Each structure stands twice: as structure tokens, then as C-alpha cells.
Short mmCIF file of C-alpha atoms in Angstrom, two decimals:
data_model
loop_
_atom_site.label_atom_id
_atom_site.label_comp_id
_atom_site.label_asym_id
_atom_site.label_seq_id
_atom_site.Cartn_x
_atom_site.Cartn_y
_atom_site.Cartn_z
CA UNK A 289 -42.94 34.14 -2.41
CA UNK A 290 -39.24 35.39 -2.97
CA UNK A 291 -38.46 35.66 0.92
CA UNK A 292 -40.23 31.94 1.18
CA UNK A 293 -37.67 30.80 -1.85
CA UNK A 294 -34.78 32.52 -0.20
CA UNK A 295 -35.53 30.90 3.46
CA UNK A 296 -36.14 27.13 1.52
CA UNK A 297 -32.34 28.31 -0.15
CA UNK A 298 -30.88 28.96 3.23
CA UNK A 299 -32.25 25.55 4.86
CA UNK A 300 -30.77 23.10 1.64
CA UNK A 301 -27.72 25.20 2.23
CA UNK A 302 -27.44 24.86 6.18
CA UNK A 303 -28.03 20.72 5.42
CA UNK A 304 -25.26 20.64 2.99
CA UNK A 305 -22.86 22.50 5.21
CA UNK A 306 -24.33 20.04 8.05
CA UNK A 307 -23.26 16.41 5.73
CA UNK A 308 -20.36 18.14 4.32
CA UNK A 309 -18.85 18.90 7.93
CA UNK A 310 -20.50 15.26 8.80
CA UNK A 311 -18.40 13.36 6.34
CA UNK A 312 -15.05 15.54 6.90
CA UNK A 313 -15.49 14.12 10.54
CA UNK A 314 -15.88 10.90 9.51
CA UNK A 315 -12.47 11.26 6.88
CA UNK A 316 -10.55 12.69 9.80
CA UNK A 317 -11.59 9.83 12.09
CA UNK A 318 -11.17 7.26 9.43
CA UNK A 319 -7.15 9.09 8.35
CA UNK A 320 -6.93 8.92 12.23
CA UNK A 321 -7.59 4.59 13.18
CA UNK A 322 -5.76 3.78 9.79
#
């Protein structure tokens, strides 16, 4: 049950980190055309 918690924990993390890096992208490409 823990080790199943701690693997759902990782995942939510990893998709943060994946829209986080998503929307720095877009702020660099947006500081970039304007």
C-alpha cells in the first residue's frame, strides 16, 4: 500500500515537472516573438 502511494507520488510529481517545463517553453518562446 505504501510503495503503491509512493509510485502514485512519483507519477503527479513527474506530470508537474512535465507542465512546469511545458509552460517555461512556452514563456521563453513567447519572451522570444515579442
Amino acid at each position: 500500500m505504501v510503495e503503491n502511494k509512493d509510485f502514485i507520488l512519483k507519477g503527479i510529481v513527474f506530470v508537474i515537472h512535465k507542465f512546469t517545463d511545458l509552460y517555461f517553453l512556452f514563456f521563453i518562446i513567447n519572451e522570444i516573438t515579442f
